mmCIF file of C-alpha atoms and ligand atoms in Angstrom:
data_model
loop_
_atom_site.group_PDB
_atom_site.id
_atom_site.type_symbol
_atom_site.label_atom_id
_atom_site.label_comp_id
_atom_site.label_asym_id
_atom_site.label_seq_id
_atom_site.Cartn_x
_atom_site.Cartn_y
_atom_site.Cartn_z
ATOM 1 C CA VAL A 1 -100.032 12.711 0.434
ATOM 2 C CA ARG A 2 -99.031 14.060 -2.963
ATOM 3 C CA LEU A 3 -95.534 13.502 -4.372
ATOM 4 C CA GLU A 4 -94.011 14.899 -7.547
ATOM 5 C CA VAL A 5 -91.657 12.935 -9.763
ATOM 6 C CA ARG A 6 -89.568 14.736 -12.349
ATOM 7 C CA SER A 7 -88.888 12.900 -15.585
ATOM 8 C CA ARG A 8 -87.359 13.854 -18.935
ATOM 9 C CA SER A 9 -90.533 12.549 -20.574
ATOM 10 C CA GLY A 10 -92.875 14.589 -18.399
ATOM 11 C CA ASP A 11 -93.333 15.110 -14.666
ATOM 12 C CA TYR A 12 -96.023 13.169 -12.867
ATOM 13 C CA ALA A 13 -97.673 13.020 -9.479
ATOM 14 C CA VAL A 14 -98.043 10.148 -7.055
ATOM 15 C CA GLU A 15 -101.190 10.481 -4.954
ATOM 16 C CA VAL A 16 -101.225 8.351 -1.804
ATOM 17 C CA GLY A 17 -104.357 7.901 0.305
ATOM 18 C CA ALA A 18 -107.219 5.672 1.372
ATOM 19 C CA GLY A 19 -110.203 5.061 -0.911
ATOM 20 C CA LEU A 20 -108.712 6.756 -3.976
ATOM 21 C CA LEU A 21 -109.836 4.044 -6.403
ATOM 22 C CA SER A 22 -113.488 4.980 -6.109
ATOM 23 C CA GLY A 23 -112.666 8.466 -7.379
ATOM 24 C CA ILE A 24 -110.277 7.425 -10.135
ATOM 25 C CA GLY A 25 -112.638 8.489 -12.926
ATOM 26 C CA SER A 26 -112.602 12.106 -11.852
ATOM 27 C CA THR A 27 -108.851 11.922 -11.193
ATOM 28 C CA LEU A 28 -108.351 10.956 -14.845
ATOM 29 C CA ARG A 29 -110.733 13.711 -15.999
ATOM 30 C CA GLY A 30 -108.772 16.154 -13.867
ATOM 31 C CA LEU A 31 -105.639 15.191 -15.784
ATOM 32 C CA GLY A 32 -107.366 16.201 -18.989
ATOM 33 C CA LEU A 33 -107.557 12.643 -20.275
ATOM 34 C CA GLU A 34 -110.161 11.871 -22.925
ATOM 35 C CA GLY A 35 -110.986 8.867 -25.062
ATOM 36 C CA ARG A 36 -111.346 5.430 -23.573
ATOM 37 C CA VAL A 37 -109.603 3.547 -20.786
ATOM 38 C CA ALA A 38 -108.450 -0.078 -20.853
ATOM 39 C CA VAL A 39 -108.104 -1.446 -17.327
ATOM 40 C CA VAL A 40 -105.369 -4.080 -17.137
ATOM 41 C CA THR A 41 -105.432 -6.180 -14.003
ATOM 42 C CA ASP A 42 -104.795 -9.746 -12.877
ATOM 43 C CA ARG A 43 -107.646 -12.081 -12.020
ATOM 44 C CA GLN A 44 -107.043 -11.964 -8.278
ATOM 45 C CA VAL A 45 -107.013 -8.169 -8.131
ATOM 46 C CA ALA A 46 -109.958 -7.981 -10.527
ATOM 47 C CA ALA A 47 -112.139 -9.985 -8.153
ATOM 48 C CA LEU A 48 -111.249 -7.711 -5.242
ATOM 49 C CA TRP A 49 -110.774 -4.213 -6.613
ATOM 50 C CA SER A 50 -111.951 -3.718 -10.176
ATOM 51 C CA ALA A 51 -115.601 -2.946 -9.337
ATOM 52 C CA PRO A 52 -115.048 0.541 -7.831
ATOM 53 C CA VAL A 53 -112.593 1.378 -10.622
ATOM 54 C CA LEU A 54 -114.872 0.355 -13.498
ATOM 55 C CA GLU A 55 -117.804 2.081 -11.848
ATOM 56 C CA SER A 56 -115.931 5.320 -11.329
ATOM 57 C CA LEU A 57 -114.605 5.285 -14.910
ATOM 58 C CA SER A 58 -118.091 4.615 -16.279
ATOM 59 C CA GLU A 59 -119.504 7.495 -14.276
ATOM 60 C CA GLU A 60 -117.046 9.771 -16.056
ATOM 61 C CA ARG A 61 -117.974 8.157 -19.414
ATOM 62 C CA PHE A 62 -114.558 6.632 -20.109
ATOM 63 C CA ALA A 63 -116.248 3.437 -21.434
ATOM 64 C CA PRO A 64 -113.734 1.208 -19.608
ATOM 65 C CA VAL A 65 -112.588 -2.056 -21.196
ATOM 66 C CA PRO A 66 -111.453 -4.616 -18.601
ATOM 67 C CA LEU A 67 -108.456 -6.736 -19.657
ATOM 68 C CA GLN A 68 -107.300 -9.547 -17.403
ATOM 69 C CA ILE A 69 -104.062 -11.469 -17.140
ATOM 70 C CA ALA A 70 -103.129 -14.464 -14.992
ATOM 71 C CA PRO A 71 -101.583 -13.472 -11.636
ATOM 72 C CA GLY A 72 -97.854 -13.936 -11.139
ATOM 73 C CA GLU A 73 -94.453 -13.338 -12.681
ATOM 74 C CA GLY A 74 -95.303 -15.831 -15.462
ATOM 75 C CA SER A 75 -97.398 -13.081 -17.076
ATOM 76 C CA LYS A 76 -94.479 -10.746 -17.759
ATOM 77 C CA THR A 77 -93.948 -12.278 -21.179
ATOM 78 C CA LEU A 78 -94.003 -11.332 -24.806
ATOM 79 C CA SER A 79 -97.024 -13.581 -25.361
ATOM 80 C CA ALA A 80 -98.981 -11.810 -22.600
ATOM 81 C CA ALA A 81 -98.024 -8.449 -24.146
ATOM 82 C CA ASP A 82 -99.111 -9.790 -27.529
ATOM 83 C CA LEU A 83 -102.533 -10.750 -26.154
ATOM 84 C CA LEU A 84 -102.981 -7.255 -24.742
ATOM 85 C CA TRP A 85 -101.848 -5.559 -27.971
ATOM 86 C CA GLY A 86 -104.366 -7.728 -29.810
ATOM 87 C CA ARG A 87 -107.225 -6.798 -27.498
ATOM 88 C CA LEU A 88 -106.387 -3.103 -27.782
ATOM 89 C CA ILE A 89 -106.370 -3.329 -31.586
ATOM 90 C CA GLU A 90 -109.684 -5.236 -31.616
ATOM 91 C CA GLU A 91 -111.231 -2.631 -29.329
ATOM 92 C CA GLY A 92 -110.064 0.114 -31.674
ATOM 93 C CA PHE A 93 -107.714 1.762 -29.192
ATOM 94 C CA GLY A 94 -105.426 4.459 -30.484
ATOM 95 C CA ARG A 95 -102.631 6.505 -29.022
ATOM 96 C CA THR A 96 -104.971 9.085 -27.500
ATOM 97 C CA ASP A 97 -106.681 6.473 -25.341
ATOM 98 C CA THR A 98 -105.380 5.513 -21.908
ATOM 99 C CA LEU A 99 -104.275 2.340 -20.223
ATOM 100 C CA LEU A 100 -104.814 1.875 -16.495
ATOM 101 C CA ALA A 101 -102.664 -0.694 -14.675
ATOM 102 C CA LEU A 102 -104.514 -1.921 -11.592
ATOM 103 C CA GLY A 103 -102.422 -4.406 -9.615
ATOM 104 C CA GLY A 104 -98.988 -5.275 -8.328
ATOM 105 C CA GLY A 105 -95.613 -4.884 -9.993
ATOM 106 C CA VAL A 106 -96.349 -7.615 -12.519
ATOM 107 C CA VAL A 107 -99.407 -5.807 -13.865
ATOM 108 C CA GLY A 108 -97.555 -2.467 -13.736
ATOM 109 C CA ASP A 109 -94.476 -3.720 -15.582
ATOM 110 C CA LEU A 110 -96.456 -5.581 -18.245
ATOM 111 C CA ALA A 111 -99.141 -2.943 -18.804
ATOM 112 C CA GLY A 112 -96.481 -0.217 -18.781
ATOM 113 C CA PHE A 113 -94.512 -2.155 -21.383
ATOM 114 C CA VAL A 114 -97.611 -2.470 -23.545
ATOM 115 C CA ALA A 115 -98.312 1.251 -23.103
ATOM 116 C CA ALA A 116 -94.713 2.093 -24.053
ATOM 117 C CA THR A 117 -94.903 0.108 -27.273
ATOM 118 C CA PHE A 118 -98.499 0.344 -28.489
ATOM 119 C CA HIS A 119 -98.636 2.983 -31.244
ATOM 120 C CA ARG A 120 -95.102 3.962 -30.165
ATOM 121 C CA GLY A 121 -96.337 4.938 -26.754
ATOM 122 C CA MET A 122 -99.714 5.678 -25.236
ATOM 123 C CA ARG A 123 -100.608 7.329 -21.948
ATOM 124 C CA TRP A 124 -100.997 5.165 -18.902
ATOM 125 C CA VAL A 125 -101.946 5.530 -15.269
ATOM 126 C CA GLN A 126 -100.693 3.209 -12.586
ATOM 127 C CA ALA A 127 -102.797 2.138 -9.600
ATOM 128 C CA PRO A 128 -100.498 -0.104 -7.529
ATOM 129 C CA THR A 129 -102.211 -2.560 -5.174
ATOM 130 C CA THR A 130 -99.301 -4.368 -3.490
ATOM 131 C CA LEU A 131 -97.080 -2.768 -0.883
ATOM 132 C CA LEU A 132 -94.060 -3.508 -3.073
ATOM 133 C CA ALA A 133 -95.606 -1.812 -6.084
ATOM 134 C CA GLN A 134 -96.743 1.169 -3.985
ATOM 135 C CA VAL A 135 -93.333 1.948 -2.520
ATOM 136 C CA ASP A 136 -91.117 0.728 -5.336
ATOM 137 C CA ALA A 137 -92.298 -0.596 -8.713
ATOM 138 C CA SER A 138 -94.786 2.211 -9.447
ATOM 139 C CA ILE A 139 -92.174 4.942 -9.158
ATOM 140 C CA GLY A 140 -89.461 5.591 -11.677
ATOM 141 C CA GLY A 141 -90.954 4.775 -15.053
ATOM 142 C CA LYS A 142 -89.178 1.466 -15.624
ATOM 143 C CA VAL A 143 -91.367 -1.017 -17.460
ATOM 144 C CA ALA A 144 -90.358 -4.462 -18.675
ATOM 145 C CA ILE A 145 -91.144 -8.023 -19.554
ATOM 146 C CA ASP A 146 -88.951 -11.024 -18.791
ATOM 147 C CA HIS A 147 -86.945 -13.066 -21.271
ATOM 148 C CA ARG A 148 -86.336 -16.780 -20.831
ATOM 149 C CA LEU A 149 -82.683 -15.897 -20.207
ATOM 150 C CA GLY A 150 -83.383 -13.374 -17.481
ATOM 151 C CA LYS A 151 -85.827 -11.109 -15.703
ATOM 152 C CA ASN A 152 -86.686 -7.600 -16.914
ATOM 153 C CA LEU A 153 -84.336 -7.848 -19.882
ATOM 154 C CA VAL A 154 -86.691 -6.245 -22.391
ATOM 155 C CA GLY A 155 -88.245 -2.926 -21.497
ATOM 156 C CA ALA A 156 -88.264 0.830 -21.559
ATOM 157 C CA PHE A 157 -88.467 3.996 -19.505
ATOM 158 C CA HIS A 158 -92.087 5.048 -19.962
ATOM 159 C CA PRO A 159 -93.435 6.931 -16.937
ATOM 160 C CA PRO A 160 -97.171 6.999 -16.258
ATOM 161 C CA VAL A 161 -99.055 10.308 -16.330
ATOM 162 C CA GLN A 162 -100.125 9.691 -12.733
ATOM 163 C CA VAL A 163 -99.788 7.120 -9.983
ATOM 164 C CA VAL A 164 -102.908 6.575 -7.879
ATOM 165 C CA THR A 165 -101.874 4.726 -4.726
ATOM 166 C CA ASP A 166 -104.887 3.579 -2.748
ATOM 167 C CA VAL A 167 -103.613 2.134 0.537
ATOM 168 C CA SER A 168 -107.043 0.606 1.232
ATOM 169 C CA THR A 169 -106.083 -2.134 -1.222
ATOM 170 C CA LEU A 170 -103.473 -3.351 1.280
ATOM 171 C CA ARG A 171 -106.297 -4.699 3.456
ATOM 172 C CA THR A 172 -106.768 -7.702 1.160
ATOM 173 C CA LEU A 173 -103.083 -8.331 0.542
ATOM 174 C CA PRO A 174 -101.793 -11.761 1.686
ATOM 175 C CA GLU A 175 -99.379 -11.494 4.621
ATOM 176 C CA ARG A 176 -96.364 -12.787 2.700
ATOM 177 C CA GLU A 177 -96.883 -10.008 0.150
ATOM 178 C CA ARG A 178 -96.928 -7.422 2.938
ATOM 179 C CA TRP A 179 -93.543 -8.653 4.208
ATOM 180 C CA ASN A 180 -92.329 -8.560 0.634
ATOM 181 C CA GLY A 181 -93.033 -4.828 0.489
ATOM 182 C CA LEU A 182 -91.703 -4.232 3.989
ATOM 183 C CA ALA A 183 -88.322 -5.583 2.869
ATOM 184 C CA GLU A 184 -88.093 -2.790 0.274
ATOM 185 C CA ILE A 185 -89.142 -0.193 2.842
ATOM 186 C CA VAL A 186 -86.399 -1.390 5.210
ATOM 187 C CA LYS A 187 -83.949 -1.215 2.314
ATOM 188 C CA THR A 188 -84.939 2.350 1.483
ATOM 189 C CA ALA A 189 -84.727 3.373 5.141
ATOM 190 C CA LEU A 190 -81.275 1.836 5.499
ATOM 191 C CA VAL A 191 -79.740 3.768 2.627
ATOM 192 C CA LEU A 192 -81.602 7.052 3.096
ATOM 193 C CA ASP A 193 -83.574 7.609 6.285
ATOM 194 C CA ALA A 194 -82.533 6.662 9.822
ATOM 195 C CA GLY A 195 -85.793 8.057 11.229
ATOM 196 C CA LEU A 196 -87.828 5.722 9.071
ATOM 197 C CA PHE A 197 -85.637 2.829 10.184
ATOM 198 C CA ALA A 198 -86.347 3.652 13.837
ATOM 199 C CA GLU A 199 -90.049 3.715 13.093
ATOM 200 C CA LEU A 200 -89.836 0.272 11.493
ATOM 201 C CA GLU A 201 -88.015 -0.981 14.578
ATOM 202 C CA ARG A 202 -90.999 0.169 16.645
ATOM 203 C CA SER A 203 -93.753 -1.431 14.591
ATOM 204 C CA LEU A 204 -92.482 -4.054 12.153
ATOM 205 C CA GLU A 205 -94.665 -6.953 13.355
ATOM 206 C CA ALA A 206 -97.864 -4.896 13.431
ATOM 207 C CA LEU A 207 -97.162 -3.750 9.875
ATOM 208 C CA GLY A 208 -96.419 -7.302 8.729
ATOM 209 C CA ARG A 209 -99.707 -8.526 10.171
ATOM 210 C CA GLY A 210 -101.507 -5.597 8.585
ATOM 211 C CA ALA A 211 -102.762 -4.556 12.004
ATOM 212 C CA VAL A 212 -102.514 -0.819 11.377
ATOM 213 C CA GLU A 213 -105.012 1.783 10.197
ATOM 214 C CA ASP A 214 -105.174 3.182 6.665
ATOM 215 C CA GLY A 215 -103.791 6.466 7.962
ATOM 216 C CA ARG A 216 -100.605 4.766 9.146
ATOM 217 C CA TRP A 217 -100.196 3.127 5.747
ATOM 218 C CA THR A 218 -100.672 6.465 4.042
ATOM 219 C CA ASP A 219 -97.855 7.925 6.152
ATOM 220 C CA LEU A 220 -95.520 4.983 5.694
ATOM 221 C CA VAL A 221 -96.149 4.429 1.983
ATOM 222 C CA GLY A 222 -96.005 8.187 1.366
ATOM 223 C CA ARG A 223 -92.682 8.419 3.135
ATOM 224 C CA ALA A 224 -91.042 5.432 1.429
ATOM 225 C CA ALA A 225 -92.458 6.334 -1.982
ATOM 226 C CA GLY A 226 -91.324 9.925 -1.418
ATOM 227 C CA LEU A 227 -87.736 8.812 -0.846
ATOM 228 C CA LYS A 228 -87.735 6.852 -4.083
ATOM 229 C CA ALA A 229 -89.463 9.692 -5.938
ATOM 230 C CA LYS A 230 -86.705 12.050 -4.875
ATOM 231 C CA LEU A 231 -83.864 9.780 -6.024
ATOM 232 C CA VAL A 232 -85.573 8.997 -9.301
ATOM 233 C CA SER A 233 -86.183 12.680 -9.966
ATOM 234 C CA GLU A 234 -82.488 13.386 -9.470
ATOM 235 C CA ASP A 235 -81.290 10.397 -11.458
ATOM 236 C CA GLU A 236 -83.925 8.863 -13.711
ATOM 237 C CA LEU A 237 -81.534 6.723 -15.736
ATOM 238 C CA GLU A 238 -79.784 5.239 -12.700
ATOM 239 C CA ARG A 239 -76.272 6.528 -13.227
ATOM 240 C CA GLY A 240 -75.802 7.920 -9.745
ATOM 241 C CA PRO A 241 -77.837 8.100 -6.539
ATOM 242 C CA ARG A 242 -80.692 5.899 -7.798
ATOM 243 C CA MET A 243 -78.220 3.003 -7.607
ATOM 244 C CA LEU A 244 -78.493 3.169 -3.810
ATOM 245 C CA LEU A 245 -81.855 1.454 -4.127
ATOM 246 C CA ASN A 246 -80.000 -1.657 -5.241
ATOM 247 C CA PHE A 247 -78.898 -2.179 -1.650
ATOM 248 C CA GLY A 248 -79.265 -5.879 -0.848
ATOM 249 C CA HIS A 249 -80.055 -6.631 -4.482
ATOM 250 C CA THR A 250 -76.699 -7.941 -5.769
ATOM 251 C CA VAL A 251 -76.863 -11.118 -3.732
ATOM 252 C CA GLY A 252 -80.679 -10.933 -3.602
ATOM 253 C CA HIS A 253 -81.002 -11.092 -7.389
ATOM 254 C CA ALA A 254 -78.364 -13.805 -7.636
ATOM 255 C CA LEU A 255 -80.289 -15.921 -5.123
ATOM 256 C CA GLU A 256 -83.540 -15.422 -7.002
ATOM 257 C CA SER A 257 -81.854 -16.266 -10.246
ATOM 258 C CA VAL A 258 -80.285 -19.550 -9.069
ATOM 259 C CA THR A 259 -83.401 -20.678 -7.210
ATOM 260 C CA GLY A 260 -85.620 -19.962 -10.199
ATOM 261 C CA HIS A 261 -87.739 -17.298 -8.446
ATOM 262 C CA GLU A 262 -89.989 -19.959 -6.992
ATOM 263 C CA PRO A 263 -89.079 -20.683 -3.366
ATOM 264 C CA LEU A 264 -88.214 -17.129 -2.324
ATOM 265 C CA THR A 265 -90.245 -13.974 -2.772
ATOM 266 C CA HIS A 266 -88.251 -10.993 -3.982
ATOM 267 C CA GLY A 267 -88.460 -9.464 -0.514
ATOM 268 C CA GLU A 268 -87.176 -12.623 1.148
ATOM 269 C CA ALA A 269 -84.210 -12.657 -1.253
ATOM 270 C CA VAL A 270 -83.572 -8.979 -0.538
ATOM 271 C CA VAL A 271 -83.593 -9.575 3.230
ATOM 272 C CA LEU A 272 -80.842 -12.163 2.693
ATOM 273 C CA GLY A 273 -79.055 -9.760 0.359
ATOM 274 C CA MET A 274 -79.209 -7.053 3.028
ATOM 275 C CA ARG A 275 -77.536 -9.447 5.488
ATOM 276 C CA SER A 276 -74.717 -9.780 2.954
ATOM 277 C CA ALA A 277 -74.410 -6.066 2.454
ATOM 278 C CA VAL A 278 -74.313 -5.435 6.194
ATOM 279 C CA ALA A 279 -71.560 -8.023 6.659
ATOM 280 C CA VAL A 280 -69.548 -6.467 3.835
ATOM 281 C CA SER A 281 -70.068 -2.928 5.118
ATOM 282 C CA GLU A 282 -68.905 -3.973 8.561
ATOM 283 C CA ARG A 283 -65.842 -5.834 7.229
ATOM 284 C CA LEU A 284 -64.871 -2.801 5.160
ATOM 285 C CA GLY A 285 -64.878 -0.791 8.368
ATOM 286 C CA ARG A 286 -67.608 1.454 7.015
ATOM 287 C CA LEU A 287 -70.462 0.385 9.290
ATOM 288 C CA ARG A 288 -69.880 0.353 13.060
ATOM 289 C CA PRO A 289 -70.460 -3.056 14.708
ATOM 290 C CA ASP A 290 -73.246 -1.732 16.947
ATOM 291 C CA ALA A 291 -75.107 -0.309 13.934
ATOM 292 C CA ALA A 292 -74.596 -3.572 12.016
ATOM 293 C CA GLN A 293 -76.017 -5.451 14.994
ATOM 294 C CA ARG A 294 -79.046 -3.183 15.058
ATOM 295 C CA VAL A 295 -79.740 -3.881 11.395
ATOM 296 C CA ARG A 296 -79.333 -7.640 11.855
ATOM 297 C CA ALA A 297 -81.760 -7.518 14.776
ATOM 298 C CA LEU A 298 -84.425 -5.940 12.583
ATOM 299 C CA LEU A 299 -83.826 -8.406 9.740
ATOM 300 C CA ASP A 300 -84.163 -11.270 12.253
ATOM 301 C CA ARG A 301 -87.736 -10.171 12.843
ATOM 302 C CA PHE A 302 -88.763 -10.997 9.247
ATOM 303 C CA PRO A 303 -90.470 -14.403 8.914
ATOM 304 C CA GLN A 304 -88.104 -17.174 7.860
ATOM 305 C CA PRO A 305 -88.749 -18.199 4.231
ATOM 306 C CA PRO A 306 -90.164 -21.700 3.738
ATOM 307 C CA SER A 307 -87.405 -24.299 3.450
ATOM 308 C CA PHE A 308 -86.144 -25.343 0.023
ATOM 309 C CA PRO A 309 -83.076 -27.105 -1.395
ATOM 310 C CA HIS A 310 -80.242 -24.644 -0.980
ATOM 311 C CA PRO A 311 -78.365 -23.495 -4.045
ATOM 312 C CA SER A 312 -74.588 -23.876 -4.150
ATOM 313 C CA ARG A 313 -72.456 -20.881 -3.240
ATOM 314 C CA ASP A 314 -70.486 -21.343 -6.465
ATOM 315 C CA ASN A 315 -73.631 -20.877 -8.521
ATOM 316 C CA ILE A 316 -74.478 -17.687 -6.691
ATOM 317 C CA ARG A 317 -70.970 -16.325 -7.207
ATOM 318 C CA GLU A 318 -71.214 -17.213 -10.875
ATOM 319 C CA VAL A 319 -74.388 -15.170 -11.296
ATOM 320 C CA ILE A 320 -72.801 -12.218 -9.504
ATOM 321 C CA GLY A 321 -69.813 -12.489 -11.836
ATOM 322 C CA HIS A 322 -72.110 -12.562 -14.843
ATOM 323 C CA ASP A 323 -73.935 -9.485 -13.548
ATOM 324 C CA LYS A 324 -70.645 -7.714 -13.209
ATOM 325 C CA LYS A 325 -69.690 -8.497 -16.794
ATOM 326 C CA ALA A 326 -73.019 -7.189 -18.076
ATOM 327 C CA ARG A 327 -72.266 -3.903 -16.318
ATOM 328 C CA GLY A 328 -68.967 -3.307 -18.025
ATOM 329 C CA GLY A 329 -66.847 -5.135 -15.464
ATOM 330 C CA GLN A 330 -67.945 -3.023 -12.519
ATOM 331 C CA LEU A 331 -69.909 -4.490 -9.670
ATOM 332 C CA ARG A 332 -71.801 -1.547 -8.246
ATOM 333 C CA TYR A 333 -72.202 -2.902 -4.760
ATOM 334 C CA VAL A 334 -74.138 -0.784 -2.287
ATOM 335 C CA VAL A 335 -72.783 -0.565 1.258
ATOM 336 C CA LEU A 336 -73.798 1.303 4.397
ATOM 337 C CA ASP A 337 -71.731 3.972 6.094
ATOM 338 C CA ASP A 338 -74.374 4.215 8.774
ATOM 339 C CA ILE A 339 -78.052 3.444 9.253
ATOM 340 C CA GLY A 340 -79.730 5.807 6.798
ATOM 341 C CA ARG A 341 -76.579 6.416 4.783
ATOM 342 C CA GLY A 342 -75.822 4.166 1.811
ATOM 343 C CA ALA A 343 -72.931 4.470 -0.632
ATOM 344 C CA VAL A 344 -71.936 2.772 -3.872
ATOM 345 C CA ASP A 345 -68.697 0.800 -3.757
ATOM 346 C CA LEU A 346 -67.385 0.159 -7.237
ATOM 347 C CA ALA A 347 -64.580 -2.289 -6.610
ATOM 348 C CA LEU A 348 -65.561 -5.091 -4.323
ATOM 349 C CA PRO A 349 -62.655 -7.572 -3.999
ATOM 350 C CA PRO A 350 -63.383 -11.293 -4.559
ATOM 351 C CA ASP A 351 -62.895 -12.285 -0.912
ATOM 352 C CA LEU A 352 -65.649 -9.868 0.066
ATOM 353 C CA ILE A 353 -67.944 -11.372 -2.540
ATOM 354 C CA ASN A 354 -67.344 -14.689 -0.783
ATOM 355 C CA LEU A 355 -68.185 -13.069 2.525
ATOM 356 C CA ALA A 356 -71.358 -11.585 0.999
ATOM 357 C CA VAL A 357 -72.532 -14.976 -0.267
ATOM 358 C CA ASP A 358 -71.659 -16.698 3.013
ATOM 359 C CA ALA A 359 -73.556 -14.122 5.070
ATOM 360 C CA ALA A 360 -76.733 -14.716 3.054
ATOM 361 C CA MET A 361 -76.464 -18.490 2.964
ATOM 362 C CA GLY A 362 -75.589 -18.694 6.639
ATOM 363 C CA ALA A 363 -78.971 -17.183 7.474
ATOM 364 C CA LEU A 364 -80.930 -19.797 5.564
HETATM 365 N N1 LIG B 1 -90.602 -1.279 -12.529
HETATM 366 C C1 LIG B 1 -89.885 -1.264 -11.437
HETATM 367 O O1 LIG B 1 -89.157 -0.320 -11.145
HETATM 368 C C2 LIG B 1 -89.970 -2.440 -10.505
HETATM 369 C C3 LIG B 1 -89.427 -2.349 -9.231
HETATM 370 C C4 LIG B 1 -89.573 -3.435 -8.367
HETATM 371 C C5 LIG B 1 -90.226 -4.572 -8.804
HETATM 372 N N2 LIG B 1 -90.722 -4.634 -10.061
HETATM 373 C C6 LIG B 1 -91.424 -5.825 -10.552
HETATM 374 O O2 LIG B 1 -92.575 -6.028 -9.764
HETATM 375 C C7 LIG B 1 -92.939 -7.401 -9.822
HETATM 376 C C8 LIG B 1 -93.381 -7.861 -8.459
HETATM 377 O O3 LIG B 1 -94.486 -7.117 -8.058
HETATM 378 P P1 LIG B 1 -95.404 -7.549 -6.830
HETATM 379 O O4 LIG B 1 -94.553 -7.976 -5.711
HETATM 380 O O5 LIG B 1 -96.369 -6.451 -6.641
HETATM 381 O O6 LIG B 1 -96.075 -8.892 -7.357
HETATM 382 P P2 LIG B 1 -97.426 -9.209 -8.150
HETATM 383 O O7 LIG B 1 -97.830 -8.130 -9.042
HETATM 384 O O8 LIG B 1 -97.230 -10.556 -8.726
HETATM 385 O O9 LIG B 1 -98.499 -9.331 -6.966
HETATM 386 C C9 LIG B 1 -98.347 -10.340 -6.014
HETATM 387 C C10 LIG B 1 -99.651 -11.116 -5.795
HETATM 388 O O10 LIG B 1 -100.552 -10.306 -5.045
HETATM 389 C C11 LIG B 1 -101.826 -10.272 -5.667
HETATM 390 N N3 LIG B 1 -102.396 -8.980 -5.319
HETATM 391 C C12 LIG B 1 -102.038 -7.772 -5.784
HETATM 392 N N4 LIG B 1 -102.689 -6.804 -5.137
HETATM 393 C C13 LIG B 1 -103.501 -7.403 -4.249
HETATM 394 C C14 LIG B 1 -104.401 -6.923 -3.269
HETATM 395 N N5 LIG B 1 -104.572 -5.624 -3.057
HETATM 396 N N6 LIG B 1 -105.075 -7.833 -2.536
HETATM 397 C C15 LIG B 1 -104.872 -9.168 -2.706
HETATM 398 N N7 LIG B 1 -104.009 -9.669 -3.606
HETATM 399 C C16 LIG B 1 -103.326 -8.792 -4.354
HETATM 400 C C17 LIG B 1 -101.563 -10.511 -7.112
HETATM 401 O O11 LIG B 1 -102.666 -11.050 -7.747
HETATM 402 C C18 LIG B 1 -100.386 -11.483 -7.066
HETATM 403 O O12 LIG B 1 -100.866 -12.779 -6.932
HETATM 404 C C19 LIG B 1 -91.735 -8.143 -10.358
HETATM 405 O O13 LIG B 1 -92.003 -8.586 -11.667
HETATM 406 C C20 LIG B 1 -90.647 -7.090 -10.386
HETATM 407 O O14 LIG B 1 -89.723 -7.270 -11.437
HETATM 408 C C21 LIG B 1 -90.616 -3.581 -10.912
HETATM 409 ZN ZN1 LIG B 2 -86.338 -4.904 -5.100
#
C-alpha cells in the first residue's frame, strides 16, 4: 500500500508492506538520497530489527552509523537529543546526510526532533516498528521531546522524506504494545470510518493476540494510516479536521498526566478517554444509545489495565482545566455524532466534564 501525505514543507509517501526493511537501502537510493545514513534505534529494536536495515544500507554504500538510545519514554529528553547531536558531529554528519529512525514513537519523535534541529534541519526517514507508530506517530510530521513539566512540549513540524512501514516488525511486538496501537485504530475508526469499526468488531481479539497474517496487517495499517494521512494533508497544523484525532485524548491525556505515565499505556488511557467521550456524546443527544452501547461493547473487549492506586477525580479535572487554559480558554472536546462520524465541540459545560471524568474512572 502506498499513501501520499501533503505537507507545506514537502509531500512524502508512506509505504506499507511486509519485509520492506530488507530493501530500505534501495528505497533511499530511489529517493535520490546521497551521503551517509545514521540509524537511530532503541536497544530492544536494535537487537531484533537493525541487522537487515544496516545490511541493506551497506549494500547501497550508505556507510550506516548505528546510534542507540535506551527504550522508553524516558529517552525523549534534551540530554538524549544532546547525545545524538554529539555523535552526529563526531561522525562528521552534515545537512546533506540522512537520519533514519527505526523504532516506535519514542525513537521517531526524538530522532525527528534531532533531524529538525541539527544544522537547522536535515533529511530523515521514518521506519516505524510499533503498531502505534505505524498508524499514528509516523504520520503528520510532529516531532518532539518532553519537558519535566509536560510531555511533547518542545518540538517542531518536520516531516520525513519517506515513511517505510514494515508490518513484519509487528511479529515481535509485545502484546500490550499491540493493544496500545489497536486503541488508536479504534479511535480513528470511530471518528472517520464505520466500516473499519465493523471490521474491528469482527476480529479485535485475533489482532490483539497478533494471530493474523502480514497481509491482514498491511490492509489494516494501510487503512488506518491512510485515514490519518488524509486528515493531516488537509490540515497539517491541526486547526480543523485533524483535531478529530484527539477523540478520547482529553481525559486520556489527563489520566496519563496525573498517574505519571507509568501504570497506564497511552492506549489504555485512550480507551478510558473514549468511554468518557461516548458518555458525553450520548448525554448531549448526539450519539444514539444503541450506537453508544455498541462502542462500549467493543471497548469492553480491551484487556483491563493492571491495577494501580487510582488518581482523584479533582486532579484529573484540574489537568483538563489547565489544558483548556493553554488552548486559549477553549476545550476542543471531540464527540461522536455516530459511529464513524466525529465532531469537535468547543464549549463543553462543567457538568459534562464531571460526567466525562466519572465515565473513565467508573471503568477502572
Ligand atoms: N509524533 C506524533 O504525532 C505522535 C503521535 C502519537 C504518539 N507519539 C509519541 O509516540 C510515543 C509512543 O510510541 P510507542 O507506543 O511506539 O512507544 P515506544 O517507542 O516506546 O515503543 C514501545 C516499546 O516497544 C519496543 N518495540 C518497538 N518496536 C518493537 C518491535 N517491532 N518488536 C519488539 N519490541 C518493539 C520498544 O523498544 C519499546 O520498549 C510517545 O512518546 C508519544 O508521545 C507521537
Ligand atoms: Zn494517541
